[in-house]
């Protein structure tokens, strides 16, 4: 017996949020680990904790808060997901579709995803921001595995422009207009489910396959958003050089320190992009 998609679960979560919050968000931002400070840019903040939303998922990772923050960002009604969910926490790929589907039911049309990532491209440096041009996910199932939720999109869907060319261009224009101007990178995000960091041999393979940055998140969300017809923009903050590039072990602390050090510039960029959208 194949289970039906959890449409009622999505709907109940969205109804609960609508009763609590008057903001009707057009745009959603999902914050990567240790980037929670960006939620403080939201004006007129009203927060809803994940644990209070019926049927929502719970963050198990201490570097992710666990709340939706509603308000105004870049002068638009917005919601920030401070705390995201990963396969390595034990969620199934199908469950990982839930948050973005709830955002879709709340009216979100544009999704901006952020993550902390390892630099695979040897010209990258810690602190760089990479605009995601595309992703590679050669592992695991899809968040759209199982019966199709027709309410959101069709069974087989096109992902050839998953990362909106229009929004990517806007990101570069916005970055150039900031004071001081922000230099961005662009490249391919390679998804590894973790929780272990990659081996040096995996990183060499990822580079040969065309990956520029590597991380454990984001693609489940962007696939769900693409299925639901949202426009997507993604930023990877390079928090470390990937395994085997430097002769030092990788650590969560290193990732957290680098992410917090660059959160302000990424926040200004996101705010500017939304204002220019
Ligand atoms: N690999 C995978 N995920 C990551 C990394 C990395 O090097 N850095 C931050 N998130």
Tab-separated table of C-alpha atoms and ligand atoms in Angstrom:
chain	number	residue	atom	x	y	z
A	1	UNK	CA	0.000	0.000	0.000
A	2	UNK	CA	1.546	3.294	-1.103
A	3	UNK	CA	0.745	6.213	1.225
A	4	UNK	CA	-0.961	9.286	-0.202
A	5	UNK	CA	0.952	12.577	-0.052
A	6	UNK	CA	0.371	14.338	3.246
A	7	UNK	CA	-1.735	17.179	1.884
A	8	UNK	CA	-3.906	17.409	5.015
A	9	UNK	CA	-0.806	17.669	7.185
A	10	UNK	CA	0.491	20.590	5.083
A	11	UNK	CA	-2.912	22.280	5.145
A	12	UNK	CA	-3.339	22.004	8.941
A	13	UNK	CA	0.122	23.469	9.530
A	14	UNK	CA	-0.595	26.377	7.158
A	15	UNK	CA	-3.986	27.035	8.765
A	16	UNK	CA	-2.441	27.146	12.236
A	17	UNK	CA	0.152	29.695	11.041
A	18	UNK	CA	-2.465	31.824	9.283
A	19	UNK	CA	-4.457	32.068	12.501
A	20	UNK	CA	-1.388	33.278	14.405
A	21	UNK	CA	0.167	35.669	11.890
A	22	UNK	CA	-1.377	38.398	9.732
A	23	UNK	CA	1.625	38.681	7.362
A	24	UNK	CA	1.025	37.092	3.931
A	25	UNK	CA	4.597	36.314	2.829
A	26	UNK	CA	5.537	36.634	-0.851
A	27	UNK	CA	9.097	35.561	-0.283
A	28	UNK	CA	10.720	33.020	2.028
A	29	UNK	CA	14.347	32.791	3.098
A	30	UNK	CA	15.785	29.557	4.503
A	31	UNK	CA	18.817	30.152	6.700
A	32	UNK	CA	21.790	27.810	6.754
A	33	UNK	CA	23.630	26.763	9.892
A	34	UNK	CA	24.916	29.608	12.076
A	35	UNK	CA	23.227	32.162	9.793
A	36	UNK	CA	20.292	32.692	12.190
A	37	UNK	CA	21.379	36.321	12.809
A	38	UNK	CA	19.951	37.212	9.383
A	39	UNK	CA	16.430	36.812	10.844
A	40	UNK	CA	17.099	39.990	12.844
A	41	UNK	CA	16.867	42.019	9.617
A	42	UNK	CA	13.136	41.259	9.485
A	43	UNK	CA	11.113	44.315	10.564
A	44	UNK	CA	7.996	43.894	12.708
A	45	UNK	CA	8.976	40.340	13.598
A	46	UNK	CA	6.381	37.787	14.653
A	47	UNK	CA	7.840	34.331	15.348
A	48	UNK	CA	6.170	30.955	15.370
A	49	UNK	CA	8.117	28.095	16.898
A	50	UNK	CA	8.235	24.874	14.869
A	51	UNK	CA	7.208	22.896	17.937
A	52	UNK	CA	3.902	24.781	18.140
A	53	UNK	CA	2.909	24.097	14.522
A	54	UNK	CA	0.869	20.900	14.259
A	55	UNK	CA	2.662	18.275	12.199
A	56	UNK	CA	5.745	20.445	11.495
A	57	UNK	CA	9.267	19.012	11.680
A	58	UNK	CA	11.639	19.801	14.568
A	59	UNK	CA	15.267	21.002	14.337
A	60	UNK	CA	17.612	18.611	16.105
A	61	UNK	CA	20.742	20.602	15.299
A	62	UNK	CA	21.861	23.191	17.894
A	63	UNK	CA	23.213	25.569	15.218
A	64	UNK	CA	19.666	25.876	13.805
A	65	UNK	CA	17.045	27.754	15.857
A	66	UNK	CA	13.647	26.310	14.992
A	67	UNK	CA	11.181	29.064	14.189
A	68	UNK	CA	9.479	30.868	11.358
A	69	UNK	CA	10.036	34.622	11.540
A	70	UNK	CA	7.414	36.704	9.729
A	71	UNK	CA	7.564	40.409	8.942
A	72	UNK	CA	8.974	42.730	6.307
A	73	UNK	CA	12.326	42.213	4.593
A	74	UNK	CA	13.490	44.508	1.787
A	75	UNK	CA	10.064	46.171	2.080
A	76	UNK	CA	8.211	42.982	1.170
A	77	UNK	CA	6.126	40.658	3.304
A	78	UNK	CA	8.446	37.775	4.062
A	79	UNK	CA	9.067	34.742	6.209
A	80	UNK	CA	12.447	33.507	7.333
A	81	UNK	CA	12.928	29.858	8.280
A	82	UNK	CA	15.496	30.015	11.050
A	83	UNK	CA	16.444	26.376	11.283
A	84	UNK	CA	16.122	23.819	8.517
A	85	UNK	CA	15.887	20.057	8.273
A	86	UNK	CA	18.303	17.541	6.849
A	87	UNK	CA	18.284	13.904	5.814
A	88	UNK	CA	21.065	13.189	8.339
A	89	UNK	CA	18.711	14.065	11.184
A	90	UNK	CA	16.672	10.985	10.280
A	91	UNK	CA	13.963	12.633	8.201
A	92	UNK	CA	12.931	10.838	5.040
A	93	UNK	CA	13.217	12.668	1.729
A	94	UNK	CA	9.413	12.737	1.562
A	95	UNK	CA	9.156	14.390	4.998
A	96	UNK	CA	11.709	16.991	3.907
A	97	UNK	CA	9.153	18.318	1.397
A	98	UNK	CA	6.886	19.504	4.204
A	99	UNK	CA	8.295	22.934	5.164
A	100	UNK	CA	8.435	24.318	1.619
A	101	UNK	CA	4.966	22.937	0.850
A	102	UNK	CA	3.608	24.729	3.915
A	103	UNK	CA	5.324	27.926	2.700
A	104	UNK	CA	3.695	27.410	-0.691
A	105	UNK	CA	0.251	27.126	0.932
A	106	UNK	CA	0.992	30.401	2.777
A	107	UNK	CA	1.371	32.094	-0.618
A	108	UNK	CA	5.168	32.197	-0.978
A	109	UNK	CA	6.180	32.590	-4.646
A	110	UNK	CA	9.930	33.135	-4.278
A	111	UNK	CA	12.330	31.059	-2.207
A	112	UNK	CA	15.829	32.196	-1.260
A	113	UNK	CA	17.939	29.374	0.179
A	114	UNK	CA	21.250	29.801	1.971
A	115	UNK	CA	23.755	27.288	3.239
A	116	UNK	CA	27.209	26.871	4.682
A	117	UNK	CA	29.278	24.864	2.223
A	118	UNK	CA	32.747	23.520	1.656
A	119	UNK	CA	34.732	25.048	-1.206
A	120	UNK	CA	35.594	22.445	-3.856
A	121	UNK	CA	36.650	24.913	-6.548
A	122	UNK	CA	40.303	25.652	-5.781
A	123	UNK	CA	39.919	29.326	-6.639
A	124	UNK	CA	37.360	29.797	-3.840
A	125	UNK	CA	38.252	31.213	-0.417
A	126	UNK	CA	36.624	30.977	2.985
A	127	UNK	CA	34.097	33.823	3.240
A	128	UNK	CA	33.170	33.772	-0.454
A	129	UNK	CA	29.496	33.818	-1.373
A	130	UNK	CA	28.585	31.583	-4.306
A	131	UNK	CA	25.390	32.119	-6.261
A	132	UNK	CA	24.117	28.613	-6.976
A	133	UNK	CA	23.777	28.147	-10.724
A	134	UNK	CA	22.713	24.497	-10.522
A	135	UNK	CA	23.077	21.445	-8.309
A	136	UNK	CA	24.179	17.815	-8.538
A	137	UNK	CA	22.417	15.183	-6.443
A	138	UNK	CA	23.422	11.712	-7.522
A	139	UNK	CA	22.383	10.097	-4.263
A	140	UNK	CA	19.213	9.070	-2.495
A	141	UNK	CA	15.594	9.543	-3.306
A	142	UNK	CA	13.780	12.768	-4.154
A	143	UNK	CA	11.449	14.719	-1.849
A	144	UNK	CA	8.941	14.080	-4.629
A	145	UNK	CA	9.303	10.269	-4.324
A	146	UNK	CA	6.027	8.448	-3.750
A	147	UNK	CA	2.573	9.434	-4.948
A	148	UNK	CA	2.585	12.828	-6.617
A	149	UNK	CA	0.946	15.762	-4.791
A	150	UNK	CA	-0.961	17.136	-7.792
A	151	UNK	CA	-2.003	20.177	-5.705
A	152	UNK	CA	1.563	21.468	-6.110
A	153	UNK	CA	2.840	20.233	-9.440
A	154	UNK	CA	3.060	17.459	-11.967
A	155	UNK	CA	4.733	14.074	-11.557
A	156	UNK	CA	7.639	14.686	-13.928
A	157	UNK	CA	8.797	18.252	-13.763
A	158	UNK	CA	11.478	20.276	-15.452
A	159	UNK	CA	14.478	21.401	-13.392
A	160	UNK	CA	16.617	22.801	-16.183
A	161	UNK	CA	16.216	26.346	-14.759
A	162	UNK	CA	15.637	25.480	-11.117
A	163	UNK	CA	17.890	28.348	-9.990
A	164	UNK	CA	16.229	31.337	-11.628
A	165	UNK	CA	18.478	33.046	-14.211
A	166	UNK	CA	16.541	36.271	-13.577
A	167	UNK	CA	17.209	36.213	-9.832
A	168	UNK	CA	20.842	35.180	-10.290
A	169	UNK	CA	21.393	38.224	-12.500
A	170	UNK	CA	19.639	40.396	-9.926
A	171	UNK	CA	21.914	38.986	-7.204
A	172	UNK	CA	25.032	40.066	-9.130
A	173	UNK	CA	23.568	43.520	-9.859
A	174	UNK	CA	22.563	43.989	-6.223
A	175	UNK	CA	25.968	42.830	-4.936
A	176	UNK	CA	27.717	45.347	-7.206
A	177	UNK	CA	25.485	48.162	-5.906
A	178	UNK	CA	26.228	47.559	-2.205
A	179	UNK	CA	28.682	49.773	-0.296
A	180	UNK	CA	31.311	48.442	-0.450
A	181	UNK	CA	30.498	46.360	-3.550
A	182	UNK	CA	30.364	42.640	-2.875
A	183	UNK	CA	32.191	40.249	-5.172
A	184	UNK	CA	30.190	37.075	-5.765
A	185	UNK	CA	31.158	33.671	-7.121
A	186	UNK	CA	28.870	31.435	-9.129
A	187	UNK	CA	28.871	27.663	-9.314
A	188	UNK	CA	27.361	24.241	-8.862
A	189	UNK	CA	26.308	22.962	-5.427
A	190	UNK	CA	27.033	19.286	-4.944
A	191	UNK	CA	24.716	17.569	-2.461
A	192	UNK	CA	26.108	14.975	-0.023
A	193	UNK	CA	23.654	13.756	2.630
A	194	UNK	CA	26.240	13.622	5.493
A	195	UNK	CA	26.426	13.787	8.466
A	196	UNK	CA	30.083	12.891	7.992
A	197	UNK	CA	32.078	15.389	5.966
A	198	UNK	CA	33.326	13.995	2.661
A	199	UNK	CA	36.533	12.056	2.118
A	200	UNK	CA	39.347	13.684	0.104
A	201	UNK	CA	38.699	11.116	-2.662
A	202	UNK	CA	35.019	12.078	-2.753
A	203	UNK	CA	35.986	15.735	-3.065
A	204	UNK	CA	38.305	14.975	-5.999
A	205	UNK	CA	35.454	13.040	-7.637
A	206	UNK	CA	33.006	15.893	-6.968
A	207	UNK	CA	35.422	18.362	-8.577
A	208	UNK	CA	35.807	16.112	-11.622
A	209	UNK	CA	32.010	15.908	-11.881
A	210	UNK	CA	31.630	19.688	-11.929
A	211	UNK	CA	30.855	20.581	-8.308
A	212	UNK	CA	32.162	23.924	-6.997
A	213	UNK	CA	30.826	23.710	-3.436
A	214	UNK	CA	29.610	20.830	-1.301
A	215	UNK	CA	26.974	20.643	1.399
A	216	UNK	CA	24.301	18.598	3.155
A	217	UNK	CA	21.173	20.676	2.600
A	218	UNK	CA	19.278	22.888	0.172
A	219	UNK	CA	18.456	20.546	-2.720
A	220	UNK	CA	15.431	18.944	-1.058
A	221	UNK	CA	14.032	22.434	-0.555
A	222	UNK	CA	14.808	23.723	-4.040
A	223	UNK	CA	13.343	20.607	-5.677
A	224	UNK	CA	10.163	20.992	-3.616
A	225	UNK	CA	9.982	24.679	-4.531
A	226	UNK	CA	10.581	23.950	-8.217
A	227	UNK	CA	7.829	21.327	-8.177
A	228	UNK	CA	5.452	23.875	-6.640
A	229	UNK	CA	6.341	26.472	-9.286
A	230	UNK	CA	8.305	28.855	-7.059
A	231	UNK	CA	11.197	30.945	-8.317
A	232	UNK	CA	14.398	29.971	-6.485
A	233	UNK	CA	17.642	31.776	-5.669
A	234	UNK	CA	20.418	30.047	-3.713
A	235	UNK	CA	23.561	31.253	-1.961
A	236	UNK	CA	26.353	29.081	-0.570
A	237	UNK	CA	28.615	30.681	1.974
A	238	UNK	CA	32.002	29.018	1.735
A	239	UNK	CA	32.891	28.263	5.372
A	240	UNK	CA	35.861	25.935	4.793
A	241	UNK	CA	37.854	24.418	2.004
A	242	UNK	CA	36.506	20.919	1.344
A	243	UNK	CA	38.211	17.781	2.662
A	244	UNK	CA	41.769	17.105	1.568
A	245	UNK	CA	42.475	20.585	0.139
A	246	UNK	CA	44.189	21.837	3.269
A	247	UNK	CA	46.061	19.548	5.625
A	248	UNK	CA	43.659	20.021	8.541
A	249	UNK	CA	40.556	18.221	9.834
A	250	UNK	CA	37.127	19.712	9.131
A	251	UNK	CA	34.952	20.693	12.056
A	252	UNK	CA	31.546	22.070	12.804
A	253	UNK	CA	33.214	24.802	14.887
A	254	UNK	CA	35.191	26.029	11.879
A	255	UNK	CA	31.982	26.119	9.821
A	256	UNK	CA	30.109	28.026	12.548
A	257	UNK	CA	32.860	30.634	13.068
A	258	UNK	CA	33.135	31.338	9.315
A	259	UNK	CA	29.351	31.456	8.823
A	260	UNK	CA	28.839	33.926	11.662
A	261	UNK	CA	31.708	36.095	10.360
A	262	UNK	CA	29.992	36.504	6.959
A	263	UNK	CA	26.326	36.491	7.997
A	264	UNK	CA	26.060	40.301	7.883
A	265	UNK	CA	27.211	40.647	4.272
A	266	UNK	CA	24.955	37.787	3.157
A	267	UNK	CA	22.058	39.384	5.047
A	268	UNK	CA	22.590	42.756	3.329
A	269	UNK	CA	22.720	41.022	-0.041
A	270	UNK	CA	19.479	39.122	0.573
A	271	UNK	CA	17.723	42.241	1.813
A	272	UNK	CA	18.911	44.145	-1.271
A	273	UNK	CA	17.844	41.413	-3.679
A	274	UNK	CA	14.352	41.280	-2.177
A	275	UNK	CA	14.063	45.082	-2.353
A	276	UNK	CA	15.071	44.966	-6.049
A	277	UNK	CA	12.879	42.015	-6.964
B	1	LIG	N1	30.997	19.478	3.410
B	1	LIG	C1	29.680	19.295	3.577
B	1	LIG	N2	28.901	20.172	4.183
B	1	LIG	C2	29.470	21.308	4.621
B	1	LIG	C3	30.830	21.568	4.476
B	1	LIG	C4	31.639	20.603	3.832
B	1	LIG	O1	32.859	20.751	3.649
B	1	LIG	N3	31.061	22.791	5.026
B	1	LIG	C5	29.865	23.243	5.480
B	1	LIG	N4	28.899	22.353	5.240
